[in-house]
Amino acid sequence: MSDERAITTIRVEALAPMHANGAAQWAERLGLPQQGEAEFALQLGDEGLQLAELGPQAPGPVRVDFVDGAVAHRRLYGGGSGQMIAKAVGVQSGVRPSVLDATAGLGRDAFVLASLGCSMTLIERQPIIAALLEDGLQRAARDAEVAAIAAQMRLLTGNAIELMQQWQGEPPQVIYLDPMFPHRDKSALVKKEMRLFRPLVGDDLDAPALLAAALALASHRVVVKRPRKAPIIEGAKPSYALEGKSSRYDIYPKKALK
């Protein structure tokens, strides 16, 4: 996600006195105030860390939850390895590639792939979204049902292009990219998240550089998720695409996954 963003005021607050120390630690880590006027609040409460827009017409808060809700439903009933994202990254009988999700966001796609057995590395460069993701992974690690899946997910915070260019060790077999784009998904959940995150992240104006860095690093393939009718990312052309109702996966193969 892009760090090309407008100036947005955010404060950190505890939702109960018992979370005051934790909130202070997040404020210090992220360089955010705990007092004063703000458009948004990063809140720490019993259910974890959440981002909330402040004001009378604001939607509800957003948090990363790998244990309950939509993510749990998708894990249990989402179609397993038959899901289009699984096919796009090359999940098949006996093949569970190592995947770098270089635009992790709230980690939903990465969690789906981890639940199918892929070893996942996540990169998120917007520090507040990365904080939500870190908190969600920590809570998942304490839950008996999803701890093993969370253990498959490693989070890095920073600029994905730079991290890919400076990569140390074994390269990921597959790199997955879902750059911020004017998504037309009409679901209430996505609209709420976009309303919260667009002021923080903007659109990914450097998607061509992201794709180029991914193609240089991935050993087997790069997969780019796009809205179904969106143009391909400028640069190398995908060899083929998998198309769904609202989105598609552009696939840039380098060698066969076995």
C-alpha positions as CSV (number, residue, x, y, z in Angstrom):
1,M,0.0,0.0,0.0
2,S,1.2,3.5,-0.8
3,D,2.7,6.0,1.5
4,E,1.6,8.8,-0.9
5,R,-1.0,10.2,1.4
6,A,-2.7,13.4,2.6
7,I,-1.9,14.6,6.1
8,T,-4.3,12.8,8.4
9,T,-4.5,13.4,12.2
10,I,-4.6,10.2,14.3
11,R,-4.5,9.8,18.1
12,V,-4.1,6.6,20.1
13,E,-6.5,5.9,22.9
14,A,-7.2,3.1,25.4
15,L,-10.8,2.0,25.5
16,A,-10.5,1.0,29.2
17,P,-7.9,1.9,31.9
18,M,-6.4,-1.6,31.9
19,H,-5.2,-0.9,28.3
20,A,-3.6,2.4,29.1
21,N,0.0,1.0,29.1
22,G,-0.5,-0.9,25.9
23,A,-1.9,2.2,24.2
24,A,1.0,4.3,25.4
25,Q,3.4,1.7,23.9
26,W,1.7,1.9,20.5
27,A,1.7,5.7,20.6
28,E,5.4,5.7,21.3
29,R,6.2,3.1,18.6
30,L,4.1,4.9,16.0
31,G,5.0,8.4,17.0
32,L,1.4,9.4,17.5
33,P,-0.2,11.6,20.2
34,Q,-2.7,10.4,22.8
35,Q,-4.4,13.7,23.3
36,G,-5.9,16.4,21.1
37,E,-8.3,16.8,18.1
38,A,-8.0,14.0,15.5
39,E,-9.9,12.6,12.5
40,F,-9.1,9.0,13.5
41,A,-8.2,7.1,16.6
42,L,-6.1,3.9,16.9
43,Q,-7.9,2.3,19.9
44,L,-6.8,-0.5,22.1
45,G,-9.5,-2.5,23.9
46,D,-10.5,-6.0,25.0
47,E,-10.9,-7.1,21.3
48,G,-7.5,-5.9,20.3
49,L,-6.3,-2.9,18.3
50,Q,-8.7,-1.1,16.0
51,L,-8.8,2.0,13.8
52,A,-11.9,4.2,14.1
53,E,-13.0,7.3,12.2
54,L,-14.2,9.9,14.7
55,G,-17.3,11.9,14.2
56,P,-21.1,11.4,14.1
57,Q,-21.4,9.8,10.6
58,A,-18.4,7.6,11.0
59,P,-18.6,3.8,10.2
60,G,-17.6,1.3,12.8
61,P,-14.0,0.5,13.6
62,V,-11.8,-1.9,11.6
63,R,-9.6,-4.5,13.2
64,V,-7.7,-7.6,12.0
65,D,-9.6,-10.7,13.2
66,F,-8.3,-14.1,12.0
67,V,-10.4,-16.0,14.6
68,D,-14.0,-15.0,14.0
69,G,-16.2,-13.3,11.5
70,A,-15.7,-13.2,7.7
71,V,-12.2,-14.6,7.7
72,A,-13.2,-17.6,9.9
73,H,-16.2,-18.2,7.6
74,R,-14.0,-18.2,4.5
75,R,-11.5,-20.6,6.2
76,L,-14.3,-23.0,7.0
77,Y,-16.6,-22.7,4.0
78,G,-14.6,-20.7,1.4
79,G,-13.9,-23.6,-1.0
80,G,-10.3,-24.5,0.1
81,S,-7.8,-25.1,-2.6
82,G,-10.6,-24.6,-5.2
83,Q,-10.6,-20.9,-4.6
84,M,-9.4,-18.8,-7.4
85,I,-6.6,-17.2,-5.4
86,A,-5.3,-20.7,-4.6
87,K,-5.3,-21.6,-8.3
88,A,-3.6,-18.3,-9.1
89,V,-0.6,-18.8,-6.8
90,G,-0.3,-22.5,-7.9
91,V,-1.7,-24.5,-5.0
92,Q,-2.2,-28.0,-6.4
93,S,-1.9,-31.6,-5.2
94,G,1.4,-31.9,-3.4
95,V,2.4,-28.2,-4.1
96,R,2.2,-25.5,-1.5
97,P,4.5,-22.7,-2.7
98,S,6.2,-20.2,-0.4
99,V,4.5,-16.9,-1.1
100,L,5.4,-13.3,-0.4
101,D,2.3,-11.0,-0.1
102,A,4.0,-7.7,-0.8
103,T,0.8,-5.6,-0.3
104,A,-0.6,-7.3,2.8
105,G,-3.2,-4.8,3.9
106,L,-5.4,-6.6,6.5
107,G,-3.9,-10.0,5.6
108,R,-7.0,-11.7,4.5
109,D,-5.6,-13.2,1.3
110,A,-2.4,-14.2,3.1
111,F,-4.5,-15.9,5.8
112,V,-6.4,-17.9,3.1
113,L,-3.2,-19.1,1.6
114,A,-1.6,-19.9,5.0
115,S,-4.7,-21.9,5.9
116,L,-4.1,-24.0,2.8
117,G,-0.6,-24.7,3.9
118,C,1.5,-22.0,2.1
119,S,4.4,-20.5,4.0
120,M,3.6,-16.8,3.9
121,T,5.7,-13.6,4.3
122,L,3.7,-10.4,4.5
123,I,4.9,-6.9,3.8
124,E,2.8,-3.8,4.8
125,R,4.4,-0.4,4.5
126,Q,1.7,1.8,6.1
127,P,2.7,1.6,9.8
128,I,-0.8,1.9,11.3
129,I,-2.2,-0.9,9.0
130,A,0.9,-3.0,9.9
131,A,0.2,-2.4,13.6
132,L,-3.4,-3.7,13.1
133,L,-2.0,-6.7,11.3
134,E,0.6,-7.4,14.0
135,D,-2.0,-7.3,16.7
136,G,-4.3,-9.6,14.7
137,L,-1.5,-12.1,14.3
138,Q,-0.6,-12.0,18.0
139,R,-4.3,-12.7,18.9
140,A,-4.5,-15.5,16.3
141,A,-1.4,-17.1,17.8
142,R,-3.2,-17.4,21.1
143,D,-6.2,-19.2,19.6
144,A,-6.1,-23.0,19.6
145,E,-7.9,-23.3,16.2
146,V,-5.9,-20.8,14.2
147,A,-2.5,-20.7,16.0
148,A,-1.0,-23.2,13.5
149,I,-2.1,-21.0,10.6
150,A,-0.8,-17.8,12.2
151,A,2.6,-19.6,12.6
152,Q,2.8,-19.8,8.8
153,M,2.7,-16.0,8.5
154,R,5.7,-13.7,9.0
155,L,5.2,-10.0,9.0
156,L,7.7,-7.4,7.7
157,T,7.0,-3.6,7.9
158,G,8.5,-1.4,5.3
159,N,8.6,-0.4,1.7
160,A,8.0,-3.5,-0.4
161,I,10.0,-2.4,-3.3
162,E,13.1,-1.8,-1.2
163,L,12.6,-5.0,0.8
164,M,12.4,-7.0,-2.4
165,Q,15.4,-5.4,-3.9
166,Q,17.4,-6.0,-0.7
167,W,16.1,-9.6,-0.2
168,Q,18.4,-11.9,1.7
169,G,18.2,-15.7,1.6
170,E,15.9,-18.0,-0.4
171,P,13.6,-16.0,-2.7
172,P,9.9,-16.7,-2.5
173,Q,8.5,-19.0,-5.1
174,V,5.5,-16.8,-5.7
175,I,5.0,-13.0,-5.1
176,Y,1.4,-11.8,-4.8
177,L,0.5,-8.2,-5.3
178,D,-2.9,-6.5,-4.7
179,P,-2.1,-2.8,-5.2
180,M,-4.5,-0.2,-3.9
181,F,-6.8,0.8,-6.8
182,P,-10.1,2.6,-7.0
183,H,-12.0,-0.6,-6.2
184,R,-15.6,-0.7,-7.1
185,D,-16.5,-3.5,-4.7
186,K,-19.9,-2.4,-3.3
187,S,-19.8,-4.5,-0.2
188,A,-20.3,-2.6,3.1
189,L,-17.2,-4.1,4.6
190,V,-14.9,-3.0,1.7
191,K,-16.5,0.5,1.5
192,K,-16.0,1.0,5.3
193,E,-12.3,-0.1,5.0
194,M,-11.7,2.0,1.9
195,R,-13.2,5.1,3.7
196,L,-10.8,4.5,6.6
197,F,-7.7,3.6,4.7
198,R,-7.7,5.9,1.6
199,P,-6.7,9.0,3.7
200,L,-3.8,6.9,5.1
201,V,-2.6,5.1,2.0
202,G,-3.9,6.7,-1.2
203,D,-3.5,4.7,-4.4
204,D,-0.4,2.7,-5.3
205,L,1.2,5.1,-7.8
206,D,4.3,2.9,-7.9
207,A,2.6,-0.3,-8.9
208,P,4.9,-0.6,-12.1
209,A,8.0,-0.5,-9.9
210,L,6.4,-3.0,-7.5
211,L,5.7,-5.4,-10.3
212,A,9.3,-5.0,-11.7
213,A,10.8,-5.7,-8.3
214,A,8.5,-8.8,-7.8
215,L,9.4,-10.2,-11.2
216,A,13.1,-9.8,-10.4
217,L,12.8,-11.6,-7.1
218,A,10.2,-14.4,-7.5
219,S,11.6,-17.8,-8.5
220,H,8.5,-19.2,-10.1
221,R,5.7,-16.7,-10.7
222,V,4.1,-13.3,-9.8
223,V,0.4,-12.9,-9.4
224,V,-1.4,-9.5,-9.5
225,K,-5.0,-9.1,-8.3
226,R,-6.9,-6.4,-10.1
227,P,-10.5,-5.3,-10.4
228,R,-12.0,-7.4,-13.3
229,K,-12.1,-4.5,-15.8
230,A,-9.0,-2.6,-14.7
231,P,-6.0,-2.3,-17.1
232,I,-3.0,-4.4,-16.5
233,I,-0.1,-2.8,-14.6
234,E,2.3,-1.0,-16.8
235,G,5.4,-3.0,-17.7
236,A,5.7,-6.7,-18.4
237,K,2.5,-8.4,-19.8
238,P,0.9,-11.3,-18.0
239,S,0.8,-14.6,-19.8
240,Y,-2.7,-15.3,-18.8
241,A,-5.4,-14.3,-16.2
242,L,-8.0,-16.0,-14.1
243,E,-11.2,-14.0,-14.0
244,G,-14.0,-13.9,-11.4
245,K,-17.1,-11.8,-10.9
246,S,-15.5,-8.7,-9.5
247,S,-11.7,-9.3,-9.8
248,R,-9.1,-11.1,-11.8
249,Y,-5.6,-12.5,-11.2
250,D,-3.0,-11.6,-13.8
251,I,-0.3,-14.3,-13.8
252,Y,3.3,-13.8,-14.8
253,P,4.9,-17.3,-14.8
254,K,8.7,-17.8,-14.7
255,K,8.9,-21.6,-14.2
256,A,6.6,-24.4,-13.3
257,L,5.7,-25.1,-9.7
258,K,6.3,-28.8,-8.8
